[in-house]
Amino acid sequence: MRIMLLHQNLSFGGAEMLVIEIAVGLKKRGHDVMVVTFYDNNPLGVRLTEAGVALECLYKQGRWDVLVFMWRFLNAVRRFRPDVIYTLMPIPNLVALVGRLAKPGLKLIGGVSIARLDLRPFDRVTRVSYWLEARLTRFTDLVIANSRAGFDDAISRGFSQTVMRMVPTGVDTVRYCPDPAARRRLRSEWGVADGDRLIGLIGRLDPQKDIPTFLAAAAKLASSMDRLRFVVVGDGPTAYRASLVAQCEQLGISARTLWVPVRADIEAVYNALDLMVVSAVADGLSIALVQALACGTSAVVTEAGDNGSAIGAWGQLVPPRDPAALADAVKLQLQRLVADGDAIAAGCRRHILKNFSVETMVSNTEALMFSLSAPSR
């Protein structure tokens, strides 16, 4: 099967990592796979090259570069002649529809990776794209949600239930695994002592991640507990990052907090942590969370998307936008780790191996693609 995955870029992010895992997994299964990106911002593309997956950039020059961009996209479809185009985000979901102009009969699979997104902070173009996405699903053959929350939210937004399917996120449990050497190396690089407890938030610097609540909880913890350190790993708009750093200073926790750009060796980051926090107010299933759990790092998460089911019995679940509850849950989980840390780490990894393997995700995705070419009864 000839499969094209279309995405805006391959920077360091959850959806981008998911594109990589699916593309590489389908390539290993013998398919001819190409990943096409809108923008020339593809640091994760090296993994595709290593796996023999073709990568093509359309060199979009900004939001309003539409006609030339579409012409390049249609040319890419004509050259590659895909049987299926798979997309995971709203804008690519819409762009893929145009591909049928270059190849009639082309099968289209869209994707849903978030639930209950608050669109108020976004501009008009983004809000309209979400509205159009739901109304145009009748022209798509299938839509895959990576979480139950995403599936249900898509239906409530107006997606056609007949095309909806669910394939939970999977992670590479060979790459994401416990690594004591990586833990020691990175903590030494960051100046985190062996006796310090390091609590981290990993993800895009974005309002939906609600990093202010994480920082407020960190300040509450720092006021009553010694030898706590905090780290925020991720990139985002310069102005928003500056506002978060300013909040950190106002809360008096700057000396205890590291601000780290996203890293290629993100698996080392998960191993360096004693505990991860996901404070999101909107989510489907946090890929960073599942990766951390595969490394044996437990988490405290907010009630957003399927994150509560992902942690199972091995972490803590709290309401969103509640710094006091988040701080209390972190304190409780740290106490659990002191009492039974090895068992919790083993339980986290066992839970991911059983429920969120990349092999299962790719196999289920492949089966849905094959179903589109099966003869009608």
Tab-separated table of C-alpha atoms in Angstrom:
chain	number	residue	atom	x	y	z
A	1	MET	CA	0.000	0.000	0.000
A	2	ARG	CA	1.198	3.528	-0.772
A	3	ILE	CA	0.551	5.751	2.253
A	4	MET	CA	1.073	9.494	2.614
A	5	LEU	CA	1.029	11.183	6.022
A	6	LEU	CA	0.402	14.929	5.872
A	7	HIS	CA	1.348	17.195	8.775
A	8	GLN	CA	2.255	20.830	9.332
A	9	ASN	CA	5.802	20.168	10.580
A	10	LEU	CA	7.902	17.647	12.463
A	11	SER	CA	9.042	19.766	15.382
A	12	PHE	CA	9.150	18.278	18.866
A	13	GLY	CA	5.540	17.700	19.917
A	14	GLY	CA	3.098	14.943	20.751
A	15	ALA	CA	1.255	14.801	17.427
A	16	GLU	CA	4.542	15.056	15.551
A	17	MET	CA	5.987	12.114	17.480
A	18	LEU	CA	2.825	10.184	16.676
A	19	VAL	CA	3.309	10.849	12.944
A	20	ILE	CA	6.855	9.500	13.197
A	21	GLU	CA	5.831	6.336	15.051
A	22	ILE	CA	3.034	5.561	12.582
A	23	ALA	CA	5.167	6.256	9.506
A	24	VAL	CA	8.099	4.168	10.720
A	25	GLY	CA	5.800	1.371	11.902
A	26	LEU	CA	3.983	1.168	8.556
A	27	LYS	CA	7.314	1.207	6.703
A	28	LYS	CA	8.511	-1.762	8.775
A	29	ARG	CA	5.352	-3.603	7.694
A	30	GLY	CA	6.370	-3.291	4.068
A	31	HIS	CA	4.324	-0.288	2.936
A	32	ASP	CA	5.623	2.524	0.721
A	33	VAL	CA	5.364	5.511	3.058
A	34	MET	CA	5.918	9.226	2.496
A	35	VAL	CA	5.551	12.021	5.046
A	36	VAL	CA	4.731	15.462	3.626
A	37	THR	CA	5.019	18.604	5.765
A	38	PHE	CA	3.732	22.121	5.205
A	39	TYR	CA	6.718	23.924	6.716
A	40	ASP	CA	10.492	23.469	6.717
A	41	ASN	CA	10.720	22.863	10.466
A	42	ASN	CA	11.379	19.155	10.713
A	43	PRO	CA	14.037	18.231	13.297
A	44	LEU	CA	12.302	14.876	13.910
A	45	GLY	CA	12.674	14.061	10.219
A	46	VAL	CA	16.030	12.434	10.899
A	47	ARG	CA	14.178	9.451	12.355
A	48	LEU	CA	12.295	9.038	9.086
A	49	THR	CA	15.509	9.147	7.085
A	50	GLU	CA	17.069	6.512	9.320
A	51	ALA	CA	14.034	4.256	8.765
A	52	GLY	CA	13.971	4.764	4.989
A	53	VAL	CA	10.743	6.798	4.987
A	54	ALA	CA	10.551	9.509	2.327
A	55	LEU	CA	10.129	13.073	3.626
A	56	GLU	CA	8.988	15.957	1.427
A	57	CYS	CA	8.442	19.580	2.434
A	58	LEU	CA	5.991	21.875	0.633
A	59	TYR	CA	7.814	25.005	1.891
A	60	LYS	CA	4.712	26.940	2.844
A	61	GLN	CA	5.685	30.571	3.420
A	62	GLY	CA	3.045	31.496	5.957
A	63	ARG	CA	-0.675	31.283	6.629
A	64	TRP	CA	-1.706	33.157	3.480
A	65	ASP	CA	0.551	31.221	1.108
A	66	VAL	CA	-2.339	29.137	-0.210
A	67	LEU	CA	-2.341	28.849	-3.997
A	68	VAL	CA	1.341	27.937	-4.469
A	69	PHE	CA	1.176	25.654	-1.438
A	70	MET	CA	-1.863	23.792	-2.814
A	71	TRP	CA	-0.213	23.475	-6.226
A	72	ARG	CA	2.840	21.873	-4.599
A	73	PHE	CA	0.639	19.553	-2.555
A	74	LEU	CA	-1.294	18.377	-5.622
A	75	ASN	CA	1.981	17.776	-7.453
A	76	ALA	CA	3.214	15.670	-4.526
A	77	VAL	CA	0.029	13.586	-4.704
A	78	ARG	CA	0.388	13.156	-8.499
A	79	ARG	CA	3.995	12.000	-8.165
A	80	PHE	CA	3.565	9.644	-5.214
A	81	ARG	CA	0.106	8.327	-6.169
A	82	PRO	CA	-0.895	7.339	-2.602
A	83	ASP	CA	-3.690	4.879	-1.919
A	84	VAL	CA	-4.346	6.595	1.425
A	85	ILE	CA	-3.600	9.997	2.937
A	86	TYR	CA	-3.598	10.013	6.737
A	87	THR	CA	-3.719	13.271	8.708
A	88	LEU	CA	-3.871	13.893	12.450
A	89	MET	CA	-4.779	17.572	12.906
A	90	PRO	CA	-7.581	19.923	11.780
A	91	ILE	CA	-5.748	21.941	9.093
A	92	PRO	CA	-4.115	18.896	7.445
A	93	ASN	CA	-7.490	17.118	7.693
A	94	LEU	CA	-8.979	19.880	5.529
A	95	VAL	CA	-6.061	20.167	3.102
A	96	ALA	CA	-6.114	16.412	2.403
A	97	LEU	CA	-9.598	16.753	0.878
A	98	VAL	CA	-8.057	18.681	-2.012
A	99	GLY	CA	-5.862	15.662	-2.804
A	100	ARG	CA	-8.744	13.997	-4.610
A	101	LEU	CA	-8.369	16.582	-7.383
A	102	ALA	CA	-5.029	14.945	-8.210
A	103	LYS	CA	-6.119	11.352	-7.614
A	104	PRO	CA	-9.822	10.510	-7.832
A	105	GLY	CA	-10.758	7.638	-5.543
A	106	LEU	CA	-8.043	8.534	-3.063
A	107	LYS	CA	-8.904	7.273	0.439
A	108	LEU	CA	-8.701	9.794	3.257
A	109	ILE	CA	-8.250	9.143	6.966
A	110	GLY	CA	-8.417	12.110	9.317
A	111	GLY	CA	-7.356	12.298	12.934
A	112	VAL	CA	-8.556	13.722	16.263
A	113	SER	CA	-5.950	14.144	18.993
A	114	ILE	CA	-7.547	16.504	21.509
A	115	ALA	CA	-10.811	16.899	23.398
A	116	ARG	CA	-12.687	19.929	24.756
A	117	LEU	CA	-10.283	22.488	23.363
A	118	ASP	CA	-11.190	26.017	24.436
A	119	LEU	CA	-11.094	27.950	21.158
A	120	ARG	CA	-11.601	31.384	22.700
A	121	PRO	CA	-7.862	32.247	22.865
A	122	PHE	CA	-7.397	31.319	19.190
A	123	ASP	CA	-7.865	33.538	16.147
A	124	ARG	CA	-10.789	33.454	13.735
A	125	VAL	CA	-8.995	31.276	11.145
A	126	THR	CA	-8.323	28.552	13.715
A	127	ARG	CA	-11.896	28.642	15.011
A	128	VAL	CA	-13.319	28.430	11.491
A	129	SER	CA	-11.029	25.509	10.632
A	130	TYR	CA	-12.348	23.533	13.617
A	131	TRP	CA	-15.920	24.288	12.548
A	132	LEU	CA	-15.240	23.250	8.937
A	133	GLU	CA	-13.410	20.104	10.020
A	134	ALA	CA	-16.516	18.746	11.726
A	135	ARG	CA	-18.833	19.624	8.824
A	136	LEU	CA	-16.608	18.122	6.126
A	137	THR	CA	-16.057	14.699	7.722
A	138	ARG	CA	-18.739	13.306	5.419
A	139	PHE	CA	-16.156	13.613	2.633
A	140	THR	CA	-13.582	11.638	4.630
A	141	ASP	CA	-13.520	7.827	4.613
A	142	LEU	CA	-12.509	7.426	8.278
A	143	VAL	CA	-11.530	9.557	11.261
A	144	ILE	CA	-9.287	8.051	13.943
A	145	ALA	CA	-9.348	9.415	17.496
A	146	ASN	CA	-6.385	8.513	19.712
A	147	SER	CA	-8.502	8.656	22.884
A	148	ARG	CA	-12.020	7.933	24.067
A	149	ALA	CA	-12.344	11.559	25.157
A	150	GLY	CA	-11.357	12.728	21.675
A	151	PHE	CA	-13.834	10.312	20.090
A	152	ASP	CA	-16.735	11.512	22.236
A	153	ASP	CA	-15.827	15.172	21.808
A	154	ALA	CA	-15.659	14.804	18.013
A	155	ILE	CA	-19.174	13.349	17.968
A	156	SER	CA	-20.436	16.234	20.103
A	157	ARG	CA	-18.828	18.713	17.686
A	158	GLY	CA	-20.738	17.253	14.762
A	159	PHE	CA	-18.405	14.614	13.319
A	160	SER	CA	-20.213	11.826	11.490
A	161	GLN	CA	-20.335	8.874	13.880
A	162	THR	CA	-20.317	6.404	10.979
A	163	VAL	CA	-16.722	7.308	10.073
A	164	MET	CA	-15.326	7.532	13.616
A	165	ARG	CA	-12.905	4.915	14.938
A	166	MET	CA	-10.583	4.832	17.961
A	167	VAL	CA	-6.941	3.711	18.029
A	168	PRO	CA	-5.205	4.566	21.325
A	169	THR	CA	-1.782	6.177	21.202
A	170	GLY	CA	1.155	3.794	21.305
A	171	VAL	CA	4.811	4.405	22.161
A	172	ASP	CA	8.090	2.717	21.308
A	173	THR	CA	8.799	0.863	24.548
A	174	VAL	CA	12.305	-0.025	23.365
A	175	ARG	CA	13.313	3.619	23.133
A	176	TYR	CA	11.220	4.736	26.114
A	177	CYS	CA	12.439	2.535	28.944
A	178	PRO	CA	14.123	2.886	32.352
A	179	ASP	CA	17.709	4.127	31.904
A	180	PRO	CA	19.643	4.828	35.125
A	181	ALA	CA	22.728	6.009	33.197
A	182	ALA	CA	20.703	8.629	31.303
A	183	ARG	CA	19.160	9.709	34.603
A	184	ARG	CA	22.558	10.293	36.198
A	185	ARG	CA	23.956	12.047	33.127
A	186	LEU	CA	21.127	14.542	32.710
A	187	ARG	CA	20.715	15.331	36.415
A	188	SER	CA	24.441	16.041	36.557
A	189	GLU	CA	24.141	18.303	33.496
A	190	TRP	CA	21.318	20.224	35.179
A	191	GLY	CA	23.014	20.395	38.583
A	192	VAL	CA	20.347	18.301	40.310
A	193	ALA	CA	21.793	16.405	43.279
A	194	ASP	CA	21.053	12.753	43.973
A	195	GLY	CA	18.999	13.639	47.034
A	196	ASP	CA	16.908	16.267	45.233
A	197	ARG	CA	13.442	15.333	44.006
A	198	LEU	CA	12.882	16.605	40.495
A	199	ILE	CA	9.322	17.309	39.339
A	200	GLY	CA	8.791	18.100	35.684
A	201	LEU	CA	6.279	19.301	33.134
A	202	ILE	CA	7.098	18.385	29.533
A	203	GLY	CA	5.218	19.839	26.610
A	204	ARG	CA	4.575	22.774	24.332
A	205	LEU	CA	4.359	26.132	26.117
A	206	ASP	CA	0.689	26.660	25.367
A	207	PRO	CA	-2.304	27.925	27.396
A	208	GLN	CA	-4.061	24.541	27.151
A	209	LYS	CA	-1.165	23.017	29.161
A	210	ASP	CA	-2.011	25.414	32.034
A	211	ILE	CA	1.571	25.833	33.162
A	212	PRO	CA	0.577	28.686	35.535
A	213	THR	CA	-1.284	26.135	37.686
A	214	PHE	CA	1.817	23.929	37.746
A	215	LEU	CA	3.951	26.881	38.873
A	216	ALA	CA	1.450	27.898	41.559
A	217	ALA	CA	1.428	24.322	42.886
A	218	ALA	CA	5.244	24.283	42.800
A	219	ALA	CA	5.343	27.398	44.953
A	220	LYS	CA	3.029	25.795	47.533
A	221	LEU	CA	5.240	22.696	47.616
A	222	ALA	CA	8.465	24.697	47.858
A	223	SER	CA	7.158	26.561	50.905
A	224	SER	CA	6.779	23.355	52.909
A	225	MET	CA	9.276	20.852	51.442
A	226	ASP	CA	13.055	20.973	51.140
A	227	ARG	CA	15.184	19.656	48.273
A	228	LEU	CA	12.464	19.959	45.657
A	229	ARG	CA	13.449	21.059	42.144
A	230	PHE	CA	11.203	21.804	39.175
A	231	VAL	CA	11.784	21.713	35.428
A	232	VAL	CA	9.690	22.842	32.470
A	233	VAL	CA	10.825	21.316	29.181
A	234	GLY	CA	9.339	22.722	25.997
A	235	ASP	CA	9.249	25.500	23.443
A	236	GLY	CA	6.636	28.124	22.656
A	237	PRO	CA	6.031	31.772	21.738
A	238	THR	CA	8.668	34.090	23.190
A	239	ALA	CA	6.161	36.417	24.840
A	240	TYR	CA	4.242	33.580	26.482
A	241	ARG	CA	7.448	31.974	27.755
A	242	ALA	CA	8.520	35.325	29.219
A	243	SER	CA	5.195	35.637	31.059
A	244	LEU	CA	5.677	32.189	32.605
A	245	VAL	CA	9.239	32.971	33.691
A	246	ALA	CA	7.973	36.221	35.216
A	247	GLN	CA	5.311	34.315	37.166
A	248	CYS	CA	8.000	31.936	38.392
A	249	GLU	CA	10.024	34.911	39.674
A	250	GLN	CA	6.989	36.462	41.372
A	251	LEU	CA	6.289	33.174	43.144
A	252	GLY	CA	9.854	33.061	44.449
A	253	ILE	CA	10.776	29.693	42.919
A	254	SER	CA	13.191	30.808	40.186
A	255	ALA	CA	16.190	29.358	42.029
A	256	ARG	CA	14.500	25.971	42.113
A	257	THR	CA	13.135	25.965	38.550
A	258	LEU	CA	14.832	25.058	35.282
A	259	TRP	CA	13.523	26.213	31.902
A	260	VAL	CA	14.827	23.848	29.254
A	261	PRO	CA	14.228	23.898	25.486
A	262	VAL	CA	12.878	20.702	24.016
A	263	ARG	CA	15.568	18.056	23.476
A	264	ALA	CA	16.060	15.255	20.986
A	265	ASP	CA	16.880	12.865	23.863
A	266	ILE	CA	13.513	13.384	25.542
A	267	GLU	CA	13.621	9.835	26.920
A	268	ALA	CA	16.553	10.946	29.106
A	269	VAL	CA	14.375	13.758	30.487
A	270	TYR	CA	11.683	11.306	31.590
A	271	ASN	CA	14.318	9.191	33.330
A	272	ALA	CA	15.809	12.221	35.084
A	273	LEU	CA	12.471	13.046	36.723
A	274	ASP	CA	11.211	11.688	40.027
A	275	LEU	CA	7.668	12.665	39.117
A	276	MET	CA	5.918	14.134	36.090
A	277	VAL	CA	2.991	16.559	36.142
A	278	VAL	CA	0.391	17.061	33.410
A	279	SER	CA	-1.691	20.124	34.331
A	280	ALA	CA	-3.571	20.419	31.013
A	281	VAL	CA	-7.113	21.767	30.816
A	282	ALA	CA	-7.704	20.156	27.386
A	283	ASP	CA	-6.181	16.956	26.081
A	284	GLY	CA	-6.900	13.730	24.258
A	285	LEU	CA	-4.170	11.465	25.537
A	286	SER	CA	-0.832	13.036	26.409
A	287	ILE	CA	1.892	11.289	24.421
A	288	ALA	CA	4.515	12.724	26.767
A	289	LEU	CA	2.669	11.113	29.680
A	290	VAL	CA	2.615	7.680	28.054
A	291	GLN	CA	6.301	7.980	27.151
A	292	ALA	CA	7.186	8.922	30.733
A	293	LEU	CA	5.202	5.998	32.156
A	294	ALA	CA	7.022	3.638	29.776
A	295	CYS	CA	10.249	4.905	31.360
A	296	GLY	CA	8.894	4.001	34.794
A	297	THR	CA	8.202	7.614	35.813
A	298	SER	CA	4.841	8.048	37.521
A	299	ALA	CA	2.697	11.148	37.231
A	300	VAL	CA	0.117	13.464	38.708
A	301	VAL	CA	-2.383	14.490	36.036
A	302	THR	CA	-5.480	16.629	35.728
A	303	GLU	CA	-8.850	15.311	34.596
A	304	ALA	CA	-8.346	16.076	30.914
A	305	GLY	CA	-8.924	13.577	28.137
A	306	ASP	CA	-7.846	10.001	28.827
A	307	ASN	CA	-4.858	10.916	30.991
A	308	GLY	CA	-6.516	9.530	34.112
A	309	SER	CA	-6.920	6.081	32.559
A	310	ALA	CA	-3.350	6.215	31.259
A	311	ILE	CA	-1.852	6.491	34.752
A	312	GLY	CA	-3.962	3.600	36.060
A	313	ALA	CA	-3.305	2.916	39.720
A	314	TRP	CA	0.227	4.271	39.537
A	315	GLY	CA	-0.346	8.015	39.840
A	316	GLN	CA	-2.735	10.690	41.071
A	317	LEU	CA	-5.686	12.381	39.337
A	318	VAL	CA	-6.829	15.912	40.272
A	319	PRO	CA	-9.297	18.526	38.953
A	320	PRO	CA	-7.890	21.069	36.476
A	321	ARG	CA	-7.050	24.650	37.468
A	322	ASP	CA	-6.630	23.764	41.164
A	323	PRO	CA	-3.071	24.482	42.400
A	324	ALA	CA	-3.839	23.361	45.973
A	325	ALA	CA	-5.193	19.981	44.872
A	326	LEU	CA	-2.257	19.548	42.498
A	327	ALA	CA	0.261	20.329	45.248
A	328	ASP	CA	-1.432	17.911	47.665
A	329	ALA	CA	-1.434	15.146	45.031
A	330	VAL	CA	2.257	15.689	44.259
A	331	LYS	CA	3.081	15.472	47.948
A	332	LEU	CA	1.063	12.259	48.293
A	333	GLN	CA	2.688	10.679	45.245
A	334	LEU	CA	6.168	11.564	46.493
A	335	GLN	CA	5.326	9.812	49.761
A	336	ARG	CA	4.189	6.733	47.800
A	337	LEU	CA	7.452	6.756	45.860
A	338	VAL	CA	9.499	6.810	49.061
A	339	ALA	CA	7.550	3.822	50.380
A	340	ASP	CA	7.215	1.778	47.202
A	341	GLY	CA	9.066	3.451	44.341
A	342	ASP	CA	10.391	0.340	42.587
A	343	ALA	CA	6.976	-1.330	42.488
A	344	ILE	CA	5.338	1.845	41.168
A	345	ALA	CA	7.959	2.223	38.421
A	346	ALA	CA	7.494	-1.403	37.379
A	347	GLY	CA	3.714	-0.993	37.433
A	348	CYS	CA	3.872	2.096	35.201
A	349	ARG	CA	5.918	0.296	32.578
A	350	ARG	CA	3.841	-2.890	32.742
A	351	HIS	CA	0.670	-0.834	32.251
A	352	ILE	CA	2.068	0.804	29.085
A	353	LEU	CA	3.398	-2.461	27.663
A	354	LYS	CA	-0.058	-3.973	28.025
A	355	ASN	CA	-2.221	-1.087	26.840
A	356	PHE	CA	-0.212	1.421	24.792
A	357	SER	CA	2.356	-0.371	22.650
A	358	VAL	CA	3.357	1.138	19.303
A	359	GLU	CA	2.985	-2.282	17.661
A	360	THR	CA	-0.707	-2.436	18.580
A	361	MET	CA	-1.309	1.139	17.429
A	362	VAL	CA	0.346	0.567	14.042
A	363	SER	CA	-1.363	-2.797	13.559
A	364	ASN	CA	-4.810	-1.323	14.246
A	365	THR	CA	-4.118	1.665	11.995
A	366	GLU	CA	-2.967	-0.633	9.189
A	367	ALA	CA	-6.096	-2.773	9.558
A	368	LEU	CA	-8.305	0.293	9.135
A	369	MET	CA	-6.378	1.278	5.998
A	370	PHE	CA	-6.804	-2.195	4.548
A	371	SER	CA	-10.522	-2.051	5.332
A	372	LEU	CA	-10.903	0.887	2.953
A	373	SER	CA	-9.698	-1.181	0.007
A	374	ALA	CA	-11.707	-4.303	0.904
A	375	PRO	CA	-14.511	-5.192	-1.568
A	376	SER	CA	-17.978	-3.995	-0.526
A	377	ARG	CA	-20.419	-6.668	0.532
